[in-house]
PDB file of C-alpha atoms in Angstrom:
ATOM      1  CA  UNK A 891     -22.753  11.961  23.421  1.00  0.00           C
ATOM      2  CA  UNK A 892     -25.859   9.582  24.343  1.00  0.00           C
ATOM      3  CA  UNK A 893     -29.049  11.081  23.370  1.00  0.00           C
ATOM      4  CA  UNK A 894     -32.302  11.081  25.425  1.00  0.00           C
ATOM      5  CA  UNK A 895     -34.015   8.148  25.957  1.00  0.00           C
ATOM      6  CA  UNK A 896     -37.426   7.888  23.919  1.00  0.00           C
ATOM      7  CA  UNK A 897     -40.177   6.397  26.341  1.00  0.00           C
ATOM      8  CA  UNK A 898     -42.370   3.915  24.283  1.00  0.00           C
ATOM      9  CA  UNK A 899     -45.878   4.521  25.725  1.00  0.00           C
ATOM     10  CA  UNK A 900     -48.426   1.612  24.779  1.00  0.00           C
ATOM     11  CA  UNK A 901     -52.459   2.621  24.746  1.00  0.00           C
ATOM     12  CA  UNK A 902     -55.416   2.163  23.961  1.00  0.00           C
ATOM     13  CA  UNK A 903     -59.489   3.143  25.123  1.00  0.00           C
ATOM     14  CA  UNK A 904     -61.958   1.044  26.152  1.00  0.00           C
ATOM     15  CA  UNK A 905     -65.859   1.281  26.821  1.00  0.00           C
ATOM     16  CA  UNK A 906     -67.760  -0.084  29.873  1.00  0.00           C
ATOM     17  CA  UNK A 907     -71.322   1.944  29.823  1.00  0.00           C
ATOM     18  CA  UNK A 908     -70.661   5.504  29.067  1.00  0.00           C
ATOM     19  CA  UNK A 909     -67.298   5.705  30.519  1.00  0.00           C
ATOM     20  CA  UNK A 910     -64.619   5.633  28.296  1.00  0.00           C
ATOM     21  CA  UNK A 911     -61.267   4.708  29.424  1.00  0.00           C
ATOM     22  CA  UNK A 912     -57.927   4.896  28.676  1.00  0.00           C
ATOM     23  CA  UNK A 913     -54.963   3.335  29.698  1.00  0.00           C
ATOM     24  CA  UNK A 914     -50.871   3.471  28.598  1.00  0.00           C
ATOM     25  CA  UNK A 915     -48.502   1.175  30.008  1.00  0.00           C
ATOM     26  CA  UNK A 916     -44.791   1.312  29.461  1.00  0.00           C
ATOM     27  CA  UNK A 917     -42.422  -2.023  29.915  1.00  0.00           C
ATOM     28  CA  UNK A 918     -42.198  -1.312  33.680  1.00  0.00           C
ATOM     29  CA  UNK A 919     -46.244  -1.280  34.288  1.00  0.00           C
ATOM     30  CA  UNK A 920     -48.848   1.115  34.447  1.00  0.00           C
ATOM     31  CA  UNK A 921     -48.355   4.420  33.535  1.00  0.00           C
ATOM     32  CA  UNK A 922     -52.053   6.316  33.355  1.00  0.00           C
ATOM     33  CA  UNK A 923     -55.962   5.812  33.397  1.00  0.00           C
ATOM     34  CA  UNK A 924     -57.753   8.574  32.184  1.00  0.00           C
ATOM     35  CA  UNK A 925     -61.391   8.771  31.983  1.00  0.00           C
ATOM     36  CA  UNK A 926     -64.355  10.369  29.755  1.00  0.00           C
ATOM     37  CA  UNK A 927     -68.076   9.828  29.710  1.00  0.00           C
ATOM     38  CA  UNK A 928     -69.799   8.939  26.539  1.00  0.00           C
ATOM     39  CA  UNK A 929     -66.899  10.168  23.634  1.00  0.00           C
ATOM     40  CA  UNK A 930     -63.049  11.011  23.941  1.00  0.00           C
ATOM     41  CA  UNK A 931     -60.617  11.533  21.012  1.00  0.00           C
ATOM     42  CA  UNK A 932     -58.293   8.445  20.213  1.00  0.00           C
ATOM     43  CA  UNK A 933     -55.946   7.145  22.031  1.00  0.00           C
ATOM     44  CA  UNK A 934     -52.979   8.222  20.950  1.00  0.00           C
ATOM     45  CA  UNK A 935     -54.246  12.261  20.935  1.00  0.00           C
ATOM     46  CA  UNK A 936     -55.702  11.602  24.357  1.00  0.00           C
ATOM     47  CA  UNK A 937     -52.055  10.946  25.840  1.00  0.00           C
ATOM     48  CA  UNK A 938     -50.071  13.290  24.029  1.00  0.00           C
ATOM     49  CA  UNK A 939     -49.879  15.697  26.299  1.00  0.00           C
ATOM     50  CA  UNK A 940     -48.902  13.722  29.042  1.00  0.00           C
ATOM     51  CA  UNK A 941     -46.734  11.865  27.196  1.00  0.00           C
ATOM     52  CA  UNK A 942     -45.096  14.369  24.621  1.00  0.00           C
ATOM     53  CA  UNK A 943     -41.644  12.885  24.344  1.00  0.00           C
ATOM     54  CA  UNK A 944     -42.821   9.466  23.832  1.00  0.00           C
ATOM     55  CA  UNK A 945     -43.778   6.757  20.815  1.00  0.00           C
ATOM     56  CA  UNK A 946     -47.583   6.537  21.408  1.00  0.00           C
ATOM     57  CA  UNK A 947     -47.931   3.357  20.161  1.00  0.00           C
ATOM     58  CA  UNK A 948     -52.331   1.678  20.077  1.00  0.00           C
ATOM     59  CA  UNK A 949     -51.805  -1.728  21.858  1.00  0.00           C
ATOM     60  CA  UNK A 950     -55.042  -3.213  23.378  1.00  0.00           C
ATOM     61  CA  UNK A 951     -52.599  -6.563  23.740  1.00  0.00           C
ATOM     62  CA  UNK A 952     -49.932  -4.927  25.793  1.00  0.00           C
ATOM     63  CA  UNK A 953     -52.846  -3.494  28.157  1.00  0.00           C
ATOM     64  CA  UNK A 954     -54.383  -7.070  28.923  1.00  0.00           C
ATOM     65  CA  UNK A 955     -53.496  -6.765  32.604  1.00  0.00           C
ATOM     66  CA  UNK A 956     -54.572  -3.241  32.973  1.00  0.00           C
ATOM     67  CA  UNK A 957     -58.054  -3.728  31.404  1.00  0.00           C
ATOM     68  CA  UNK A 958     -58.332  -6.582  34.145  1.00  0.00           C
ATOM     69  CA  UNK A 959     -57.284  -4.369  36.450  1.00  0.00           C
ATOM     70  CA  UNK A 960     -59.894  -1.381  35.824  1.00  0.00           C
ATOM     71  CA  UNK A 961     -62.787  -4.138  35.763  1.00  0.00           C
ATOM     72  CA  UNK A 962     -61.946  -5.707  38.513  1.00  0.00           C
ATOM     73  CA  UNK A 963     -61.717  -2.146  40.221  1.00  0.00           C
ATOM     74  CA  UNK A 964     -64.908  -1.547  38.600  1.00  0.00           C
ATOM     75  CA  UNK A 965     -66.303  -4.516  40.107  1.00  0.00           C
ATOM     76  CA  UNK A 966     -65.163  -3.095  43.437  1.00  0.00           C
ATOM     77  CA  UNK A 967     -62.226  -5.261  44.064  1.00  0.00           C
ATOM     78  CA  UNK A 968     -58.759  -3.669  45.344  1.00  0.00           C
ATOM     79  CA  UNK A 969     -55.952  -4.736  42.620  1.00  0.00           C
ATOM     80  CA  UNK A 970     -53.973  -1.877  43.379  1.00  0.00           C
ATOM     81  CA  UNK A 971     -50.756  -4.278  45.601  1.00  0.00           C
ATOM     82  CA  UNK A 972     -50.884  -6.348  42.399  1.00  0.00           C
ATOM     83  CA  UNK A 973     -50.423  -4.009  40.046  1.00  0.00           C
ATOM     84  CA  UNK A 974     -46.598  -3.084  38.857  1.00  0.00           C
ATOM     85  CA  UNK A 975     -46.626   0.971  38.261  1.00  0.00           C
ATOM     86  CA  UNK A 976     -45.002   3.094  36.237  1.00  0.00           C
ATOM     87  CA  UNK A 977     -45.722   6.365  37.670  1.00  0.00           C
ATOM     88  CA  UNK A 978     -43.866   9.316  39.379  1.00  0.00           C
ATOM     89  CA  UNK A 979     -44.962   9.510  43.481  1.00  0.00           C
ATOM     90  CA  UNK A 980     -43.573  10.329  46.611  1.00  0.00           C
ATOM     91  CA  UNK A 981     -43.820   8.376  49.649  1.00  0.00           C
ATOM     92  CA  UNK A 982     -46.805  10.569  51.202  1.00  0.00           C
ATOM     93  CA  UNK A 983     -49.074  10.123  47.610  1.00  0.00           C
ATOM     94  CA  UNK A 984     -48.286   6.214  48.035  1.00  0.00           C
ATOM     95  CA  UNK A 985     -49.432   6.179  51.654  1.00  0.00           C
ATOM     96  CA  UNK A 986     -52.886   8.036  50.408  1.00  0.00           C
ATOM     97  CA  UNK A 987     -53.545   6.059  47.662  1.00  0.00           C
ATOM     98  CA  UNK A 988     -53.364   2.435  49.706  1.00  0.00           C
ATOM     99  CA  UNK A 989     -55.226   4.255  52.026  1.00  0.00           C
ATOM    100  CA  UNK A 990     -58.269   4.640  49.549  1.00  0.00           C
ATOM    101  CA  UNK A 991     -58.378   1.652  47.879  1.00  0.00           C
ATOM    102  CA  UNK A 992     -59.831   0.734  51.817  1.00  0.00           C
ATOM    103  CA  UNK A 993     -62.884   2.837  50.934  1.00  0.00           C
ATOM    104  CA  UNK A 994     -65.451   0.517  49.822  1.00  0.00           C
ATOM    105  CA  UNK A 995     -67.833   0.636  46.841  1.00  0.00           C
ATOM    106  CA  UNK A 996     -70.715   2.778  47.423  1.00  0.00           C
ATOM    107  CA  UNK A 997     -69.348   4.693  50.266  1.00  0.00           C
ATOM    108  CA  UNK A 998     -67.232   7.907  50.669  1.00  0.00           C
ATOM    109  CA  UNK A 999     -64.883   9.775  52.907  1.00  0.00           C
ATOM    110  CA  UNK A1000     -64.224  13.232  53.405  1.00  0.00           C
ATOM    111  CA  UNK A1001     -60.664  14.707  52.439  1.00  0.00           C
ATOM    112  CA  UNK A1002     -60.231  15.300  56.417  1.00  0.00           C
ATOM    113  CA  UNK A1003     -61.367  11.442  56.959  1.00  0.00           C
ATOM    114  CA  UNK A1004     -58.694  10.772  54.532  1.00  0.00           C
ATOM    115  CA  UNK A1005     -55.896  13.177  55.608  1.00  0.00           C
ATOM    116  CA  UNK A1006     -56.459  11.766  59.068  1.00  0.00           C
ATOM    117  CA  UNK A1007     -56.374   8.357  58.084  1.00  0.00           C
ATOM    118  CA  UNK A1008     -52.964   9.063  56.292  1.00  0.00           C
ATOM    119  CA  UNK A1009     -51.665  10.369  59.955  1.00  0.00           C
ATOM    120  CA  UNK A1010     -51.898  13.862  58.131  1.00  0.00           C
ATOM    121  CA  UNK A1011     -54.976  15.274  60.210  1.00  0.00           C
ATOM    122  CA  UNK A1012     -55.741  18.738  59.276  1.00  0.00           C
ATOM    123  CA  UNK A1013     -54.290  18.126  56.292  1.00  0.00           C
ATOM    124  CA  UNK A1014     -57.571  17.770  54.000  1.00  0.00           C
ATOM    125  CA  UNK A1015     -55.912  20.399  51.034  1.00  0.00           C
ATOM    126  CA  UNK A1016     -52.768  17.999  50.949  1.00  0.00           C
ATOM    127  CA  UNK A1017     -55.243  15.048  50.173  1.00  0.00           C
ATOM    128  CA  UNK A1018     -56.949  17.349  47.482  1.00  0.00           C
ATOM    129  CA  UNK A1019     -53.506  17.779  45.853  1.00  0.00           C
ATOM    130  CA  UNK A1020     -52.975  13.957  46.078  1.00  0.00           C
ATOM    131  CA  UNK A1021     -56.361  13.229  44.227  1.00  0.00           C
ATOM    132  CA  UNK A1022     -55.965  15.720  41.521  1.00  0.00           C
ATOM    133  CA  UNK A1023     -52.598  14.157  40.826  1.00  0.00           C
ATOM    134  CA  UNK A1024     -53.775  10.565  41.151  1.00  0.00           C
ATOM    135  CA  UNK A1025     -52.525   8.932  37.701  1.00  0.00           C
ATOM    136  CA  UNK A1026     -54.529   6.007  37.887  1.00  0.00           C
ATOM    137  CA  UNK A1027     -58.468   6.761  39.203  1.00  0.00           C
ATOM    138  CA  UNK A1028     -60.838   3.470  39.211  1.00  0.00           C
ATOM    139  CA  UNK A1029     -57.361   1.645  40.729  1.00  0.00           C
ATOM    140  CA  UNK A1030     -57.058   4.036  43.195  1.00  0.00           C
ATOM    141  CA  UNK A1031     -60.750   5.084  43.658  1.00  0.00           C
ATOM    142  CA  UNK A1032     -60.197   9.024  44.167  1.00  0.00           C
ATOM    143  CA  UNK A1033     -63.940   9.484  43.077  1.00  0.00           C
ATOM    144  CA  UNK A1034     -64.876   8.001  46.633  1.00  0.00           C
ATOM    145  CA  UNK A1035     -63.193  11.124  48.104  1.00  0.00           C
ATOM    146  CA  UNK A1036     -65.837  14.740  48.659  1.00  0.00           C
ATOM    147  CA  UNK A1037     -65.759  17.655  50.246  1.00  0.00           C
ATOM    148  CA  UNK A1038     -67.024  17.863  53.910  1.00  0.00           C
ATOM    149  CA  UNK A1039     -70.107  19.742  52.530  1.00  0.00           C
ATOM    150  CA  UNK A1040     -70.658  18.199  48.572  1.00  0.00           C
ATOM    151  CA  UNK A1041     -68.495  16.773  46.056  1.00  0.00           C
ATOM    152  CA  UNK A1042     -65.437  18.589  45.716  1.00  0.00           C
ATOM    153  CA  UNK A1043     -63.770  18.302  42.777  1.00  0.00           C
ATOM    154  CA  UNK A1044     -62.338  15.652  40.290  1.00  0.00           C
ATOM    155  CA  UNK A1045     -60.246  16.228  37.616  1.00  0.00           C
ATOM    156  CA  UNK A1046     -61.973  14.146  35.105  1.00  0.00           C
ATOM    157  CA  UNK A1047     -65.216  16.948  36.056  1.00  0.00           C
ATOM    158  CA  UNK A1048     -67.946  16.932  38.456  1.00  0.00           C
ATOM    159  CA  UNK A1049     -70.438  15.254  35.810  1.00  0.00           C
ATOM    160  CA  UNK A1050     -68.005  12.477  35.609  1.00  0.00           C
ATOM    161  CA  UNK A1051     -67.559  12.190  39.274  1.00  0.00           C
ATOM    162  CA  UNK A1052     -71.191  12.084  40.051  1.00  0.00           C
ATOM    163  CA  UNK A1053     -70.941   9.059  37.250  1.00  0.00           C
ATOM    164  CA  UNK A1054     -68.619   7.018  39.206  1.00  0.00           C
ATOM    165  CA  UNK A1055     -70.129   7.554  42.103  1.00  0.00           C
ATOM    166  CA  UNK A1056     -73.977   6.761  41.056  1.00  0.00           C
ATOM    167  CA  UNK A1057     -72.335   3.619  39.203  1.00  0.00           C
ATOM    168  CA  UNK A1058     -71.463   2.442  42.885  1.00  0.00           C
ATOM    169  CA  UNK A1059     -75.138   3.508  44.541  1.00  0.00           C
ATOM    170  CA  UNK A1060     -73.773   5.935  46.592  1.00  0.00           C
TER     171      UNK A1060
END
C-alpha cells in the first residue's frame, strides 16, 4: 500500500524596513508569503500550521526567485505572469488576483471596484473572501483593496495594512 506523499516545503524570512517576510516554495513554485511588521518567530514555526504534513526545510537559496519577486513587487512592478505557483485556487480567485496586480502603487480600489472589475458586480463580500485567502500578498497586492468607507480588513492586521499602504504614499 503506497503511503502519503510528504510535501517538502522550502523557507525562509527576510527583512526590508520593518516588514518581515516569509516565503516557502515547493519544487513546483511558490507556495506562500506571509507577512509581519518589526518581529515574527522563525521560519520554520511560522509555516507550520499551514504546512503541517510537510518537511519545513530553511532555504534562503531555493527562494532566490521569490525574494526577487517580493522586491520587485515592492518596487511596484507586476511579476505575478512570471511567477510559477504552487498554490490551491479556483478559476474565479485567479481572475481577481490578475485583476489587482492592475492596481497601481499608491492607489486603491474598493472591493465593489474590484468585484466589478472581475465581471462579479455586487459581489464586493466574494472579493473579501478572495483577499483573505490570497496566499501570496505583495505579488498579488491585496493591501491595495478597502472598504467603500475605510480600510477593511487584512489578514496580516489593520496595523500592517496601513504599513503597506503608507510604504506606497497612499
Amino acid at each position: 500500500m503506497a503511503g502519503k506523499e510528504i510535501r517538502e516545503i522550502r523557507c525562509c524570512m527576510i527583512k526590508r524596513g520593518r516588514l518581515c517576510i516569509y516565503l516557502a516554495s515547493s519544487e513546483k513554485g511558490a507556495a506562500r508569503v506571509g507577512l509581519a511588521l518589526d518581529n515574527g518567530p522563525d521560519c520554520p514555526d511560522y509555516f507550520k500550521k499551514i504546512f503541517p504534513d510537510a518537511i519545513l526545510i530553511e532555504d534562503k537559496k531555493s527562494n532566490y526567485y521569490m525574494i526577487e519577486a517580493v522586491d520587485a513587487a515592492l518596487a511596484g512592478r507586476d511579476v505575478s505572469s512570471r511567477l510559477k505557483l504552487d498554490v490551491n485556487h479556483t478559476p474565479f480567485q485567479i481572475k481577481v488576483w490578475k485583476g489587482i496586480v492592475r492596481i497601481p502603487p499608491g492607489k486603491t480600489m474598493t472591493y465593489g471596484e474590484v468585484a466589478a472589475m472581475a465581471g462579479c458586480p455586487g459581489g464586493a463580500r466574494a472579493i473579501g473572501q478572495v483577499m483573505h485567502r490570497n496566499p501570496l500578498p505583495l505579488i498579488f497586492p491585496c493591501h491595495r483593496v478597502v472598504a467603500a468607507n475605510g480600510l477593511g480588513g487584512f489578514s496580516g492586521g489593520l496595523e500592517l495594512k496601513r504599513y503597506l499602504l503608507n510604504r506606497e504614499q497612499v
